[in-house]
Amino acid sequence: MHDNQEQKQLFERISIQNKGILFKIARIYCPQEDDRQDLIQEMLIRIWLSLPRYNPQFTLSTWIYRVCLNTAISYYRKNSRRIIKTQVLDRQILEINEFIPDGTLIEQIDRLFQLINQLKEIDKAVIFLYLEEKSHREIAEILGLSETNIGTKIMRIKKQLKSLFYEQ
Amino acid sequence: MNNKTIIMEKSNTIKVWQMYQTQLDTLLAIDKQRLEDISRIKVFHMLTSMRPAKYFALLTGLVWVIGGVFLLSNLYIYAFDQVSKFFFFSFAAQLFITAIAILIYVVQLVLLYNLDVTEPIYSTQKKLAKLRKSTIWVTRILFLQLPFWFSFHLSDTVLSTGNLPYLLLNGILIILFTFASVWLFINIRFENRHKKWFRLIFAGIEWTPIDKSEELLWQLDDPNDKSNKICE
């Protein structure tokens, strides 16, 4: 589909434009900060390797969500091969530029992530896409489920989040 | 009003998420040099965690089966009358069981190569989970060869001239291991995954992905979700 140069450019564009998605997925699936860089690297590698198979019939964002969520769900920390593999990429890919001091917001975000972290892998993906304001149709397309199913799942997860919230 | 109330009661979750997005956009920068490095990574680095173990098992098994078939076919052609039938048929049964396990490994490897992370999450994860779950089957099948390891060295001569304690010991071992292999074949199931003997068998790198897969399959086939229809 692309020659190497074209693929490289597309990859850079995707990575830069979607850095937020990578970081948010990593935070949802890796409560430990040390693991997040590994997962981000793995997601980037998967994007790079899957680019030749990109099917333009799907929007690029749908495709990226699929690759990243599939990678995150399949990501297991206790994987010795992964440690060897990521030694090649020992520097940080995503760097924090500066710190914005907003205590209340940080507290609210932390709380939201704490709640999401308690969900199961698939439910995390559903609620993540819901928070990204994807339509039921888009979520269904990314996950491979029917729209009705997505609606039911979202309702159930929201209920679960609420009960988790009031338990704390 | 505390933060707790702000997040849930006013349904501000999406707003919090959007603020987080804005904050992230300001905070994050992509290291372009890193991206260059990634783009140079070879495909083989992305082999999934299960492949090396499968390759090793596959290669060892292949060498064993090919060598065994070569030996048995030569014995069959040139010395079938002289060779112990216990040895011949025990070894043949053992090779047959190993060959079935190798076939399953080959199918697993092909499926692993065909896994596509660009497919919808449900279909990819379901394939992956089922693939990992099939490891249980390989183990069950391989245990069936246990009794043959204790019968292949017997022969008509040993049976007719061997002393009684030796023959009794062999007989007991064959019966014990036949029972053990059938018992294991029947009982190696996910329902027993928390039992000590089960954990002992599956200790090691193969277990974590299997355990995780079962959990994923359970999530995918959510029994509480009546509209659990997967799109084609």
Coordinates of C-alpha atoms in Angstrom, one line a residue:
Chain A
M1 CA 0.0 0.0 0.0
H2 CA 2.8 2.5 0.9
D3 CA 6.4 2.6 0.1
N4 CA 8.8 2.9 3.0
Q5 CA 9.0 6.7 2.9
E6 CA 5.3 7.2 2.6
Q7 CA 4.7 4.7 5.4
K8 CA 7.2 6.5 7.6
Q9 CA 5.5 9.9 7.0
L10 CA 2.1 8.4 7.7
F11 CA 3.4 6.8 10.8
E12 CA 4.8 10.0 12.1
R13 CA 1.6 11.9 11.4
I14 CA -0.5 9.2 13.1
S15 CA 1.8 9.1 16.1
I16 CA 1.9 12.9 16.6
Q17 CA -1.8 13.4 16.0
N18 CA -2.9 10.6 18.2
K19 CA -0.4 10.8 21.0
G20 CA -3.2 11.6 23.5
I21 CA -5.0 8.4 22.6
L22 CA -1.9 6.3 23.2
F23 CA -1.3 8.0 26.6
K24 CA -4.9 7.6 27.7
I25 CA -5.1 3.9 26.7
A26 CA -1.8 3.3 28.5
R27 CA -3.0 5.0 31.6
I28 CA -6.3 3.0 31.6
Y29 CA -4.5 -0.4 31.1
C30 CA -1.4 0.2 33.1
P31 CA -2.0 1.5 36.6
Q32 CA 1.7 1.4 37.2
E33 CA 3.5 4.3 35.6
D34 CA 6.6 2.2 34.8
D35 CA 4.6 0.0 32.5
R36 CA 3.0 2.8 30.5
Q37 CA 6.1 3.6 28.4
D38 CA 6.4 0.0 27.5
L39 CA 2.8 -0.2 26.4
I40 CA 3.1 3.1 24.4
Q41 CA 6.1 1.7 22.7
E42 CA 4.3 -1.5 21.9
M43 CA 1.3 0.3 20.5
L44 CA 3.6 2.4 18.3
I45 CA 5.4 -0.7 17.1
R46 CA 2.0 -2.4 16.3
I47 CA 0.8 0.7 14.4
W48 CA 4.0 0.7 12.4
L49 CA 3.8 -3.0 11.6
S50 CA 0.2 -2.9 10.8
L51 CA 0.3 0.2 8.5
P52 CA 0.9 -1.9 5.3
R53 CA -2.4 -3.7 6.1
Y54 CA -4.4 -0.5 6.7
N55 CA -7.7 -0.8 4.9
P56 CA -8.9 2.7 3.8
Q57 CA -12.5 1.5 4.0
F58 CA -12.2 2.2 7.7
T59 CA -11.5 5.7 9.0
L60 CA -7.9 6.1 10.3
S61 CA -9.2 6.8 13.8
T62 CA -11.2 3.6 13.9
W63 CA -8.2 1.7 12.7
I64 CA -5.9 3.3 15.4
Y65 CA -8.3 2.6 18.2
R66 CA -8.5 -1.0 17.1
V67 CA -4.8 -1.5 16.9
C68 CA -4.1 0.3 20.2
L69 CA -6.9 -1.4 22.2
N70 CA -6.0 -4.8 20.8
T71 CA -2.4 -4.2 21.9
A72 CA -3.4 -2.9 25.3
I73 CA -5.8 -5.8 26.0
S74 CA -3.2 -8.4 25.0
Y75 CA -0.4 -6.7 26.9
Y76 CA 0.9 -8.7 29.8
R77 CA 3.4 -7.2 32.1
K78 CA 5.0 -10.4 33.1
N79 CA 6.4 -11.1 29.7
S80 CA 10.1 -11.6 29.6
R81 CA 10.2 -11.3 25.8
R82 CA 8.7 -7.9 26.0
I83 CA 11.4 -6.7 28.3
I84 CA 14.1 -7.9 25.9
K85 CA 12.3 -6.4 22.9
T86 CA 11.8 -3.0 24.4
Q87 CA 15.4 -2.7 25.4
V88 CA 15.9 -1.4 21.8
L89 CA 13.7 1.5 22.7
D90 CA 15.1 2.6 26.0
R91 CA 14.5 6.3 25.6
Q92 CA 11.1 7.8 26.4
I93 CA 8.9 8.3 23.4
L94 CA 6.4 10.5 25.0
E95 CA 7.9 13.2 27.0
I96 CA 6.2 15.5 29.5
N97 CA 7.0 19.1 28.6
E98 CA 5.8 21.0 31.6
F99 CA 3.6 20.6 34.6
I100 CA 0.3 22.5 34.8
P101 CA -0.6 23.0 38.4
D102 CA -4.3 22.4 38.7
G103 CA -5.0 20.4 41.8
T104 CA -8.7 20.0 41.5
L105 CA -8.6 18.8 37.9
I106 CA -5.7 16.4 38.6
E107 CA -7.7 15.0 41.6
Q108 CA -10.8 14.5 39.5
I109 CA -8.9 12.9 36.7
D110 CA -7.1 10.5 39.1
R111 CA -10.4 9.6 40.6
L112 CA -11.9 8.8 37.2
F113 CA -8.9 6.6 36.3
Q114 CA -9.1 4.9 39.6
L115 CA -12.7 3.9 38.9
I116 CA -12.0 2.9 35.3
N117 CA -9.0 0.8 36.4
Q118 CA -11.3 -1.4 38.4
L119 CA -13.3 -2.4 35.3
K120 CA -12.5 -5.5 33.2
E121 CA -10.4 -5.2 30.0
I122 CA -13.2 -5.2 27.5
D123 CA -15.3 -2.8 29.7
K124 CA -12.4 -0.5 29.9
A125 CA -12.3 -0.3 26.1
V126 CA -16.0 0.4 25.9
I127 CA -16.0 3.2 28.5
F128 CA -12.8 4.7 27.0
L129 CA -14.5 5.0 23.6
Y130 CA -17.6 6.3 25.3
L131 CA -15.6 9.0 27.0
E132 CA -13.9 9.8 23.7
E133 CA -17.4 10.7 22.6
K134 CA -17.5 8.0 19.9
S135 CA -21.0 7.2 18.7
H136 CA -22.5 3.8 19.4
R137 CA -22.0 3.0 15.7
E138 CA -18.3 3.9 15.9
I139 CA -17.8 1.9 19.1
A140 CA -19.6 -1.0 17.6
E141 CA -17.3 -0.8 14.5
I142 CA -14.1 -0.7 16.6
L143 CA -15.1 -3.5 18.9
G144 CA -16.9 -5.7 16.4
L145 CA -20.2 -5.8 18.3
S146 CA -23.7 -4.7 17.4
E147 CA -24.9 -1.2 18.4
T148 CA -27.6 -2.6 20.6
N149 CA -24.9 -4.6 22.5
I150 CA -22.8 -1.4 22.9
G151 CA -25.8 0.5 24.3
T152 CA -26.5 -2.3 26.8
K153 CA -22.8 -2.5 27.8
I154 CA -22.5 1.2 28.3
M155 CA -25.5 1.3 30.5
R156 CA -24.2 -1.6 32.6
I157 CA -20.7 -0.1 32.9
K158 CA -22.0 3.3 33.9
K159 CA -24.1 1.6 36.6
Q160 CA -21.1 -0.4 37.7
L161 CA -18.9 2.8 37.8
K162 CA -21.5 4.5 39.9
S163 CA -21.7 1.7 42.4
L164 CA -17.9 1.5 42.6
F165 CA -17.9 5.2 43.1
Y166 CA -20.2 5.2 46.0
E167 CA -18.5 2.2 47.5
Q168 CA -15.3 4.3 47.9
Chain B
M1 CA -19.6 19.7 47.5
N2 CA -16.6 17.4 47.2
N3 CA -14.9 16.1 44.0
K4 CA -16.8 12.8 44.3
T5 CA -20.1 14.5 43.9
I6 CA -18.8 16.7 41.1
I7 CA -17.7 13.7 39.0
M8 CA -20.7 11.4 39.3
E9 CA -23.8 13.3 40.2
K10 CA -23.5 16.1 37.7
S11 CA -22.5 13.6 35.0
N12 CA -19.4 15.6 34.5
T13 CA -17.3 12.6 33.5
I14 CA -17.0 13.5 29.9
K15 CA -16.1 17.1 30.8
V16 CA -13.4 15.8 33.1
W17 CA -12.2 13.6 30.3
Q18 CA -12.1 16.5 27.8
M19 CA -10.1 18.6 30.3
Y20 CA -7.7 15.7 30.6
Q21 CA -7.4 15.6 26.8
T22 CA -6.6 19.4 26.7
Q23 CA -4.1 19.0 29.5
L24 CA -2.5 16.0 27.7
D25 CA -2.2 17.9 24.4
T26 CA -0.2 20.6 26.2
L27 CA 1.9 18.2 28.2
L28 CA 2.9 15.6 25.7
A29 CA 5.5 15.8 23.0
I30 CA 6.5 13.0 20.7
D31 CA 10.2 12.3 20.5
K32 CA 10.7 12.1 16.7
Q33 CA 14.0 10.3 17.0
R34 CA 12.2 7.5 18.8
L35 CA 9.7 7.2 16.0
E36 CA 12.6 6.9 13.6
D37 CA 14.0 4.0 15.7
I38 CA 10.7 2.3 15.8
S39 CA 10.3 2.5 12.1
R40 CA 13.6 0.5 11.8
I41 CA 12.4 -2.3 14.0
K42 CA 12.2 -5.7 12.2
V43 CA 9.0 -7.6 12.1
F44 CA 10.3 -10.5 14.1
H45 CA 10.5 -8.3 17.2
M46 CA 6.8 -8.4 17.2
L47 CA 6.4 -12.1 17.6
T48 CA 4.0 -12.7 20.4
S49 CA 5.2 -14.1 23.7
M50 CA 4.0 -17.6 22.9
R51 CA 5.9 -18.2 19.7
P52 CA 9.4 -19.0 21.0
A53 CA 8.0 -21.7 23.3
K54 CA 5.9 -23.1 20.5
Y55 CA 8.8 -23.1 18.1
F56 CA 11.0 -25.0 20.6
A57 CA 8.3 -27.6 21.2
L58 CA 7.6 -27.9 17.5
L59 CA 11.3 -28.4 16.5
T60 CA 12.1 -30.8 19.3
G61 CA 8.9 -32.7 18.5
L62 CA 9.6 -32.8 14.8
V63 CA 13.1 -34.1 15.3
W64 CA 11.8 -36.8 17.6
V65 CA 8.9 -37.9 15.4
I66 CA 11.0 -37.9 12.1
G67 CA 13.8 -39.8 13.8
G68 CA 11.3 -42.2 15.4
V69 CA 9.4 -42.8 12.1
F70 CA 12.6 -43.4 10.3
L71 CA 13.7 -46.0 12.9
L72 CA 10.3 -47.7 13.1
S73 CA 9.9 -47.9 9.3
N74 CA 13.3 -49.5 9.0
L75 CA 12.5 -51.9 11.7
Y76 CA 9.2 -52.7 10.0
I77 CA 10.8 -53.3 6.6
Y78 CA 14.0 -55.2 7.7
A79 CA 13.5 -56.6 11.1
F80 CA 9.9 -56.8 12.1
D81 CA 10.1 -60.4 13.1
Q82 CA 13.0 -59.8 15.4
V83 CA 11.9 -56.6 17.1
S84 CA 9.9 -56.7 20.3
K85 CA 6.3 -55.9 19.5
F86 CA 6.0 -54.1 22.9
F87 CA 8.8 -51.8 21.8
F88 CA 7.4 -51.4 18.3
F89 CA 3.8 -50.6 19.2
S90 CA 4.6 -48.5 22.3
F91 CA 7.0 -46.4 20.3
A92 CA 4.5 -46.1 17.4
A93 CA 1.7 -45.0 19.8
Q94 CA 4.0 -42.5 21.5
L95 CA 5.1 -41.1 18.1
F96 CA 1.4 -40.9 16.9
I97 CA 0.4 -38.9 20.0
T98 CA 3.4 -36.6 19.6
A99 CA 2.5 -36.1 16.0
I100 CA -1.0 -35.0 16.9
A101 CA 0.4 -32.5 19.4
I102 CA 2.8 -31.2 16.7
L103 CA -0.1 -30.7 14.4
I104 CA -1.9 -28.7 17.0
Y105 CA 1.2 -26.6 17.5
V106 CA 1.5 -26.0 13.8
V107 CA -2.2 -24.9 13.6
Q108 CA -1.5 -22.6 16.6
L109 CA 1.5 -21.0 15.0
V110 CA -0.4 -20.4 11.7
L111 CA -3.2 -18.8 13.7
L112 CA -0.7 -16.7 15.6
Y113 CA 0.8 -15.4 12.4
N114 CA -2.6 -14.7 11.0
L115 CA -3.7 -12.7 14.1
D116 CA -4.5 -9.2 13.0
V117 CA -4.6 -6.4 15.5
T118 CA -6.4 -4.2 13.0
E119 CA -9.5 -6.4 13.2
P120 CA -12.3 -5.5 15.6
I121 CA -11.3 -6.0 19.2
Y122 CA -13.8 -8.8 19.9
S123 CA -12.8 -11.0 17.0
T124 CA -9.0 -10.5 17.6
Q125 CA -9.3 -11.1 21.3
K126 CA -11.6 -14.1 20.9
K127 CA -9.2 -15.7 18.4
L128 CA -6.3 -15.1 20.7
A129 CA -8.1 -16.4 23.8
K130 CA -9.2 -19.6 22.0
L131 CA -5.8 -20.1 20.6
R132 CA -4.3 -19.9 24.1
K133 CA -6.9 -22.1 25.5
S134 CA -6.0 -24.8 23.0
T135 CA -2.7 -25.2 24.9
I136 CA -4.8 -27.1 27.4
W137 CA -5.7 -29.6 24.7
V138 CA -2.1 -30.2 23.7
T139 CA -1.2 -31.0 27.3
R140 CA -4.1 -33.4 27.7
I141 CA -3.1 -35.2 24.5
L142 CA 0.6 -35.4 25.5
F143 CA -0.2 -37.0 28.9
L144 CA -1.8 -39.9 27.0
Q145 CA 1.6 -41.2 26.1
L146 CA 2.6 -41.8 29.7
P147 CA 2.0 -45.5 29.9
F148 CA 3.9 -46.2 26.7
W149 CA 7.1 -45.0 28.3
F150 CA 6.8 -48.1 30.7
S151 CA 5.8 -50.7 28.1
F152 CA 8.2 -50.1 25.3
H153 CA 11.2 -52.0 26.9
L154 CA 9.1 -55.2 27.5
S155 CA 9.5 -58.2 25.2
D156 CA 8.4 -61.8 24.8
T157 CA 11.7 -62.9 26.2
V158 CA 11.4 -60.7 29.3
L159 CA 7.8 -61.9 29.8
S160 CA 8.8 -65.6 29.6
T161 CA 12.2 -65.4 31.5
G162 CA 11.9 -62.3 33.6
N163 CA 11.6 -62.6 37.4
L164 CA 8.2 -62.1 38.9
P165 CA 8.9 -59.0 41.1
Y166 CA 10.3 -57.2 38.0
L167 CA 7.3 -58.1 35.9
L168 CA 4.9 -57.2 38.7
L169 CA 6.6 -53.8 39.1
N170 CA 6.3 -53.1 35.4
G171 CA 2.7 -54.2 35.4
I172 CA 1.8 -52.0 38.3
L173 CA 3.6 -49.0 36.7
I174 CA 1.8 -49.5 33.4
I175 CA -1.6 -49.7 35.1
L176 CA -0.8 -46.7 37.4
F177 CA 0.4 -44.5 34.5
T178 CA -2.5 -45.6 32.3
F179 CA -4.9 -44.6 35.0
A180 CA -2.9 -41.3 35.6
S181 CA -3.0 -40.4 31.9
V182 CA -6.7 -41.1 31.5
W183 CA -7.4 -39.2 34.7
L184 CA -5.4 -36.2 33.6
F185 CA -7.0 -36.3 30.1
I186 CA -10.4 -36.1 31.7
N187 CA -9.5 -33.7 34.5
I188 CA -7.3 -31.1 32.9
R189 CA -10.1 -28.6 32.5
F190 CA -10.5 -24.9 33.4
E191 CA -12.9 -25.8 36.2
N192 CA -9.8 -27.3 38.0
R193 CA -7.5 -24.5 37.3
H194 CA -7.3 -23.4 41.0
K195 CA -6.2 -26.9 42.2
K196 CA -2.6 -27.4 43.2
W197 CA -1.9 -30.2 40.8
F198 CA -3.2 -28.2 37.9
R199 CA -1.0 -25.2 38.8
L200 CA 2.0 -27.5 39.1
I201 CA 1.5 -28.8 35.6
F202 CA 1.0 -25.3 34.1
A203 CA 3.5 -23.4 36.1
G204 CA 5.6 -21.3 33.8
I205 CA 5.3 -18.9 30.9
E206 CA 2.4 -20.7 29.3
W207 CA 0.0 -20.4 32.2
T208 CA -0.4 -16.6 32.6
P209 CA -1.7 -16.1 29.1
I210 CA -4.1 -19.0 29.5
D211 CA -5.5 -17.7 32.7
K212 CA -5.9 -14.3 31.2
S213 CA -7.5 -15.8 28.1
E214 CA -10.1 -17.6 30.2
E215 CA -10.9 -14.3 31.9
L216 CA -11.2 -12.6 28.5
L217 CA -13.4 -15.3 27.0
W218 CA -15.7 -14.9 30.0
Q219 CA -15.9 -11.2 29.4
L220 CA -16.5 -11.7 25.7
D221 CA -19.3 -14.1 26.3
D222 CA -20.8 -12.0 29.0
P223 CA -23.7 -14.1 30.3
N224 CA -25.4 -11.0 31.8
D225 CA -25.5 -9.3 28.4
K226 CA -28.6 -10.5 26.6
S227 CA -27.6 -8.6 23.4
N228 CA -24.2 -10.2 23.1
K229 CA -24.2 -10.3 19.4
I230 CA -20.9 -10.2 17.6
C231 CA -20.9 -8.5 14.2
E232 CA -19.4 -10.2 11.2

